[in-house]
Short mmCIF file of C-alpha atoms and ligand atoms in Angstrom, two decimals:
data_model
loop_
_atom_site.label_atom_id
_atom_site.label_comp_id
_atom_site.label_asym_id
_atom_site.label_seq_id
_atom_site.Cartn_x
_atom_site.Cartn_y
_atom_site.Cartn_z
CA MET A 18 29.78 35.88 5.04
CA SER A 19 28.61 32.29 5.32
CA LEU A 20 25.34 30.42 5.25
CA THR A 21 24.50 27.21 7.10
CA VAL A 22 21.36 25.20 6.39
CA VAL A 23 19.84 22.19 8.13
CA GLY A 24 17.15 20.28 6.26
CA SER A 25 16.44 17.07 4.46
CA ILE A 26 18.99 15.48 2.14
CA ALA A 27 16.93 13.08 0.10
CA PHE A 28 16.18 10.83 -2.77
CA ASP A 29 12.84 11.76 -4.33
CA ALA A 30 10.48 9.78 -6.54
CA ILE A 31 8.51 12.38 -8.48
CA LYS A 32 5.64 12.14 -10.94
CA THR A 33 4.11 15.11 -12.76
CA PRO A 34 1.92 15.26 -15.90
CA PHE A 35 5.16 15.96 -17.81
CA GLY A 36 7.31 13.02 -16.74
CA GLU A 37 8.74 11.16 -13.78
CA ARG A 38 11.95 10.30 -11.93
CA GLU A 39 12.37 7.29 -9.63
CA ARG A 40 15.46 8.47 -7.77
CA ALA A 41 16.21 12.19 -8.03
CA LEU A 42 18.64 13.94 -5.73
CA GLY A 43 16.52 16.23 -3.55
CA GLY A 44 15.67 17.31 -0.05
CA SER A 45 15.13 20.79 1.27
CA ALA A 46 18.79 21.36 2.24
CA VAL A 47 20.02 20.19 -1.18
CA HIS A 48 17.69 22.41 -3.24
CA PHE A 49 18.42 25.30 -0.90
CA SER A 50 22.22 24.92 -0.99
CA LEU A 51 22.40 24.57 -4.75
CA ALA A 52 20.29 27.69 -5.27
CA ALA A 53 22.27 29.66 -2.66
CA SER A 54 25.56 28.55 -4.25
CA PHE A 55 25.07 31.11 -7.03
CA PHE A 56 25.51 33.87 -4.40
CA THR A 57 27.60 32.47 -1.55
CA GLU A 58 29.14 29.42 0.11
CA ALA A 59 26.45 27.17 1.57
CA ARG A 60 27.00 24.51 4.23
CA PRO A 61 24.23 21.88 4.44
CA VAL A 62 23.88 19.89 7.67
CA GLY A 63 22.21 16.49 7.71
CA PRO A 64 22.70 12.72 7.55
CA VAL A 65 22.84 10.40 4.53
CA GLY A 66 22.99 6.62 4.21
CA ASP A 67 25.10 4.15 2.25
CA ASP A 68 23.03 4.81 -0.87
CA PHE A 69 24.35 8.39 -1.04
CA GLY A 70 27.58 8.20 -3.02
CA GLU A 71 30.26 10.16 -4.85
CA VAL A 72 27.88 11.05 -7.69
CA GLU A 73 25.62 12.94 -5.29
CA TYR A 74 28.49 14.59 -3.38
CA GLU A 75 29.94 15.70 -6.72
CA VAL A 76 26.72 17.51 -7.73
CA LEU A 77 27.05 19.59 -4.56
CA ARG A 78 30.82 20.13 -4.73
CA ARG A 79 30.71 21.22 -8.39
CA HIS A 80 28.67 24.18 -7.15
CA GLY A 81 31.05 24.99 -4.32
CA VAL A 82 28.67 23.64 -1.66
CA VAL A 83 30.72 22.65 1.42
CA THR A 84 29.82 19.05 2.32
CA ASP A 85 31.81 18.75 5.59
CA ASP A 86 28.64 18.66 7.72
CA ILE A 87 26.90 15.93 5.74
CA GLU A 88 27.15 12.97 8.07
CA HIS A 89 27.43 9.48 6.60
CA VAL A 90 25.54 6.91 8.70
CA ASP A 91 27.01 3.43 8.17
CA GLY A 92 24.35 0.90 7.26
CA GLY A 93 21.72 3.64 6.99
CA LYS A 94 19.37 4.69 4.21
CA THR A 95 18.92 8.25 2.98
CA PHE A 96 15.62 10.15 3.58
CA PHE A 97 13.11 9.25 0.89
CA TRP A 98 10.07 11.17 -0.36
CA ARG A 99 7.56 10.14 -3.02
CA GLY A 100 5.29 12.83 -4.41
CA GLU A 101 2.92 13.36 -7.26
CA TYR A 102 1.40 16.43 -8.92
CA GLU A 103 -1.71 16.64 -11.06
CA TRP A 104 -2.47 19.44 -13.53
CA ASP A 105 -2.61 21.84 -10.59
CA LEU A 106 1.12 21.97 -10.00
CA ASN A 107 0.63 24.08 -6.88
CA THR A 108 -0.34 21.07 -4.78
CA ALA A 109 2.12 18.27 -4.03
CA HIS A 110 0.49 15.00 -3.02
CA THR A 111 2.81 13.14 -0.65
CA LEU A 112 2.55 9.38 -1.19
CA ASP A 113 5.41 8.30 1.06
CA THR A 114 7.87 9.85 3.52
CA GLN A 115 10.67 7.68 4.97
CA LEU A 116 12.79 9.53 7.53
CA ASN A 117 15.40 6.72 7.62
CA VAL A 118 18.71 8.20 8.87
CA PHE A 119 16.89 11.28 10.18
CA GLY A 120 15.10 9.00 12.68
CA ASP A 121 17.82 9.36 15.34
CA PHE A 122 20.02 12.08 13.96
CA ALA A 123 21.75 14.34 16.50
CA PRO A 124 23.44 17.20 14.65
CA LYS A 125 27.02 18.01 15.67
CA LEU A 126 28.08 21.02 13.66
CA SER A 127 31.68 21.80 12.72
CA GLU A 128 33.08 25.05 14.09
CA ALA A 129 32.87 26.67 10.66
CA SER A 130 29.17 25.84 10.32
CA ARG A 131 28.40 26.97 13.88
CA ASP A 132 30.10 30.31 13.15
CA CYS A 133 27.77 31.11 10.24
CA ASP A 134 26.41 34.62 9.72
CA LEU A 135 23.10 33.44 8.26
CA LEU A 136 21.23 30.29 9.22
CA PHE A 137 18.37 28.61 7.42
CA LEU A 138 16.30 25.94 9.15
CA ALA A 139 14.87 24.26 6.06
CA ASN A 140 11.97 21.88 6.19
CA ILE A 141 12.73 19.03 8.65
CA GLN A 142 11.69 17.84 12.12
CA PRO A 143 11.39 21.04 14.25
CA ASP A 144 13.39 19.57 17.20
CA LEU A 145 16.34 19.20 14.82
CA GLN A 146 15.84 22.74 13.55
CA ARG A 147 15.93 24.04 17.14
CA ASP A 148 18.97 21.97 18.02
CA VAL A 149 20.87 23.56 15.12
CA ARG A 150 19.53 27.03 15.99
CA GLU A 151 20.94 26.61 19.48
CA GLN A 152 24.35 25.59 18.14
CA CYS A 153 24.49 28.69 15.89
CA ARG A 154 23.83 31.31 18.57
CA GLY A 155 25.94 33.96 16.85
CA ALA A 156 24.01 33.96 13.56
CA GLN A 157 22.85 37.49 12.75
CA LEU A 158 19.83 36.23 10.82
CA ALA A 159 17.99 32.93 11.28
CA ALA A 160 15.06 31.91 9.08
CA LEU A 161 12.80 28.86 8.95
CA ASP A 162 10.56 26.89 6.62
CA SER A 163 8.21 24.02 7.45
CA MET A 164 5.26 22.11 6.00
CA ASN A 165 1.93 20.45 6.76
CA PHE A 166 3.65 17.15 7.68
CA TRP A 167 5.36 18.83 10.68
CA ILE A 168 2.43 21.11 11.57
CA GLU A 169 0.31 17.98 11.96
CA SER A 170 2.87 15.82 13.76
CA ALA A 171 4.96 18.31 15.80
CA ARG A 172 3.04 21.58 16.09
CA GLU A 173 4.18 22.57 19.61
CA SER A 174 7.81 22.00 18.82
CA LEU A 175 7.44 23.97 15.60
CA VAL A 176 5.93 26.96 17.41
CA GLU A 177 8.80 26.90 19.91
CA THR A 178 11.32 26.80 17.06
CA ILE A 179 9.57 29.68 15.29
CA SER A 180 9.89 31.81 18.43
CA GLY A 181 13.70 31.63 18.07
CA VAL A 182 14.04 32.88 14.47
CA ASP A 183 13.93 36.28 12.76
CA MET A 184 12.09 35.27 9.61
CA VAL A 185 9.56 32.60 8.58
CA LEU A 186 9.07 31.50 4.96
CA MET A 187 6.15 29.13 4.51
CA ASN A 188 3.44 28.31 1.98
CA ASP A 189 0.39 30.48 2.51
CA ALA A 190 -1.87 27.43 3.08
CA GLU A 191 0.56 26.19 5.73
CA LEU A 192 0.65 29.58 7.48
CA ARG A 193 -3.13 29.42 7.65
CA MET A 194 -3.02 25.85 8.92
CA LEU A 195 -0.41 26.62 11.57
CA THR A 196 -2.28 29.62 12.95
CA GLU A 197 -5.82 28.29 12.31
CA GLU A 198 -6.47 31.69 10.76
CA PRO A 199 -8.16 31.72 7.33
CA ASN A 200 -7.08 35.28 6.50
CA LEU A 201 -3.47 35.47 5.30
CA VAL A 202 -2.80 38.96 6.70
CA ARG A 203 -3.98 37.83 10.13
CA ALA A 204 -2.08 34.54 9.81
CA ALA A 205 1.15 36.43 9.05
CA GLY A 206 0.43 38.73 12.02
CA ALA A 207 -0.11 35.71 14.27
CA VAL A 208 3.25 34.24 13.24
CA ARG A 209 4.96 37.60 13.79
CA SER A 210 3.49 37.69 17.29
CA MET A 211 5.27 34.36 17.98
CA GLY A 212 8.63 36.20 17.58
CA PRO A 213 9.86 36.58 13.97
CA ARG A 214 10.06 40.12 12.56
CA VAL A 215 9.49 39.02 8.98
CA VAL A 216 7.04 36.57 7.40
CA ILE A 217 7.13 35.58 3.75
CA ALA A 218 4.17 33.63 2.39
CA LYS A 219 5.05 31.48 -0.64
CA GLN A 220 2.14 31.24 -3.06
CA GLY A 221 3.35 28.82 -5.72
CA GLU A 222 2.67 29.99 -9.27
CA TYR A 223 1.09 33.16 -7.83
CA GLY A 224 4.33 34.38 -6.28
CA ALA A 225 5.06 35.45 -2.72
CA ALA A 226 4.04 38.08 -0.16
CA LEU A 227 6.22 39.84 2.41
CA PHE A 228 4.95 41.01 5.80
CA THR A 229 7.10 43.20 8.06
CA GLU A 230 6.32 45.65 10.83
CA ASP A 231 5.67 48.57 8.49
CA GLY A 232 5.63 46.94 5.11
CA PHE A 233 3.71 44.71 2.78
CA PHE A 234 4.96 43.64 -0.63
CA SER A 235 3.59 41.15 -3.11
CA LEU A 236 5.50 39.74 -6.05
CA PRO A 237 4.07 37.49 -8.76
CA ALA A 238 6.00 34.47 -10.00
CA TYR A 239 8.12 34.95 -13.11
CA PRO A 240 5.81 34.20 -16.07
CA LEU A 241 7.02 30.86 -17.43
CA GLU A 242 5.67 28.88 -20.35
CA THR A 243 7.38 25.63 -19.42
CA VAL A 244 6.96 24.13 -15.97
CA ARG A 245 7.84 20.44 -15.68
CA ASP A 246 8.27 19.79 -11.98
CA PRO A 247 7.60 22.18 -9.06
CA THR A 248 9.60 20.06 -6.55
CA GLY A 249 12.17 22.27 -4.88
CA ALA A 250 10.50 25.53 -5.93
CA GLY A 251 10.05 26.58 -2.30
CA ASP A 252 13.57 25.61 -1.27
CA SER A 253 15.25 27.18 -4.29
CA PHE A 254 13.22 30.34 -3.61
CA ALA A 255 14.56 30.33 -0.05
CA GLY A 256 18.10 29.53 -1.25
CA GLY A 257 18.10 32.40 -3.74
CA LEU A 258 16.61 34.76 -1.17
CA MET A 259 19.00 33.86 1.68
CA GLY A 260 22.00 33.58 -0.66
CA TYR A 261 21.31 37.11 -1.87
CA LEU A 262 20.87 38.40 1.71
CA ASP A 263 24.19 36.78 2.63
CA SER A 264 25.84 38.58 -0.29
CA GLN A 265 24.37 41.83 1.11
CA SER A 266 25.93 41.20 4.55
CA GLY A 267 22.61 40.04 6.01
CA ALA A 268 20.80 43.38 5.55
CA MET A 269 17.11 43.01 6.44
CA ASP A 270 15.57 46.36 5.52
CA ASP A 271 12.42 46.23 3.39
CA ALA A 272 14.15 47.32 0.16
CA THR A 273 16.80 44.57 0.42
CA LEU A 274 14.12 42.01 1.32
CA ARG A 275 12.14 42.93 -1.81
CA ARG A 276 15.18 42.44 -4.02
CA ALA A 277 15.93 39.17 -2.21
CA MET A 278 12.39 37.97 -2.96
CA ALA A 279 12.86 38.76 -6.64
CA TYR A 280 16.13 36.76 -6.65
CA GLY A 281 14.35 33.92 -4.85
CA SER A 282 11.56 33.92 -7.42
CA THR A 283 14.10 33.99 -10.24
CA LEU A 284 15.88 30.92 -8.87
CA ALA A 285 12.57 29.09 -8.36
CA SER A 286 11.57 29.88 -11.94
CA PHE A 287 14.67 28.14 -13.27
CA TRP A 288 14.24 25.19 -10.88
CA VAL A 289 10.77 24.23 -12.09
CA GLU A 290 11.82 24.11 -15.73
CA GLN A 291 13.36 20.69 -15.15
CA PHE A 292 12.98 17.76 -12.71
CA GLY A 293 14.39 17.89 -9.16
CA CYS A 294 17.54 20.01 -9.10
CA GLU A 295 18.58 19.11 -12.67
CA ARG A 296 18.32 22.70 -13.88
CA ALA A 297 21.15 23.77 -11.56
CA GLU A 298 23.62 21.86 -13.76
CA SER A 299 23.50 24.26 -16.69
CA LEU A 300 22.54 27.40 -14.77
CA THR A 301 24.89 30.40 -14.60
CA ARG A 302 24.93 33.60 -12.54
CA GLU A 303 24.73 35.55 -15.83
CA ALA A 304 21.47 33.82 -16.80
CA ILE A 305 20.09 34.47 -13.30
CA ASP A 306 20.97 38.17 -13.44
CA GLU A 307 19.52 38.53 -16.93
CA ARG A 308 16.19 37.01 -15.88
CA TYR A 309 16.20 39.02 -12.64
CA GLU A 310 16.62 42.27 -14.60
CA HIS A 311 13.79 41.29 -16.94
CA PHE A 312 11.61 40.34 -13.97
CA LYS A 313 12.28 43.72 -12.35
CA ARG A 314 11.28 45.55 -15.52
CA ILE A 315 8.03 43.67 -16.12
CA THR A 316 6.83 43.83 -12.50
CA SER A 317 7.09 47.63 -12.28
CA ILE A 318 3.64 49.23 -12.44
CA ASP A 319 5.10 51.75 -14.89
CA ALA A 320 6.56 49.04 -17.11
CA VAL A 321 6.22 48.92 -20.86
CA ALA A 322 6.70 45.73 -22.91
CA SER A 323 10.16 44.29 -22.41
CA PRO A 324 11.77 41.48 -24.42
CA ARG A 325 12.32 38.20 -22.61
CA PRO A 326 15.92 36.93 -22.27
CA THR A 327 16.60 33.92 -24.43
CA GLY A 328 18.78 31.93 -21.95
P1 AMP B 416 9.61 22.08 -1.95
O1 AMP B 416 10.69 23.09 -2.19
O2 AMP B 416 8.64 22.59 -0.94
O3 AMP B 416 9.00 21.58 -3.22
O4 AMP B 416 10.31 20.83 -1.23
C1 AMP B 416 10.77 19.73 -1.96
C2 AMP B 416 11.65 18.81 -1.11
O5 AMP B 416 11.09 18.61 0.18
C3 AMP B 416 11.79 17.44 -1.74
O6 AMP B 416 13.04 17.35 -2.38
C4 AMP B 416 11.62 16.46 -0.56
O7 AMP B 416 12.70 15.58 -0.43
C5 AMP B 416 11.52 17.35 0.65
N1 AMP B 416 10.53 16.89 1.63
C6 AMP B 416 9.30 16.35 1.40
N2 AMP B 416 8.67 16.05 2.54
C7 AMP B 416 9.52 16.42 3.56
C8 AMP B 416 9.45 16.39 5.00
N3 AMP B 416 8.38 15.92 5.64
N4 AMP B 416 10.51 16.88 5.69
C9 AMP B 416 11.58 17.37 5.05
N5 AMP B 416 11.71 17.43 3.71
C10 AMP B 416 10.70 16.97 2.96
#
């Protein structure tokens, strides 16, 4: 099985009440690929500029991420995002977005990336998402994320892109904004009527909700005492979820989707413990599985107290 993702590859300037970074490796495709790498081989697609060097490639390669479809643009500058969080870590305040090399990027995927089984259209300009969707016609499962920036600036294109995927994962506020529907159940229904069979609403520290034809499932976030930086929580959630689905041969029944959500939440819980994607460095599959098992025990309605893993 293989997993291709198109999305931003970025340098982020991040400030939270617990610290700041001026130039952290980030971007939706980077967070996603690193999280998915604990389950499968991920292939990010996107451009970078001259400021993206061996150090950054090495972070990806150390995790087995295949970097063949990262396109170096001579003389260009990598996508840049500046964001800030206040005490309410659920809301990112965007202070600056510089598309740079994404401005006139035309994706040309390698054969291996085009032949993927699973495809994730991470947060980026919806025309680019659709272009990649069209190049990966054989993918058995295609999913998409987006954000307010694109709903405001490219809504029509986003709706067209959504109509070509099987699953949408978006923040609940953005699902409401996209559909102009204040009720989340109706908003999810409105997105499903655009084409996708499955909608997953990400709800920050409150968890995530799954909407399918027959099913509804809600999962809280893993209860953490230390959250330093929520950047990448959504993308690592998606990376864990899609990585797990890839490891299950792309199964999309409700039971597999529920487990995939719990893996996604587990990955996101590790991500927010440190800045950007720094937590990936010391993370292991064993630690992920241990936290996943604990999460499963404590979220059962029949659960009794269960000790927390120490890792
Ligand atoms: P999230 O997982 O939702 O916290 O996404 C975090 C990542 O989104 C950051 O690493 C940013 O580089 C990236 N990002 C921010 N704004 C945009 C945008 N308009 N398009 C694509 N990626 C973005």
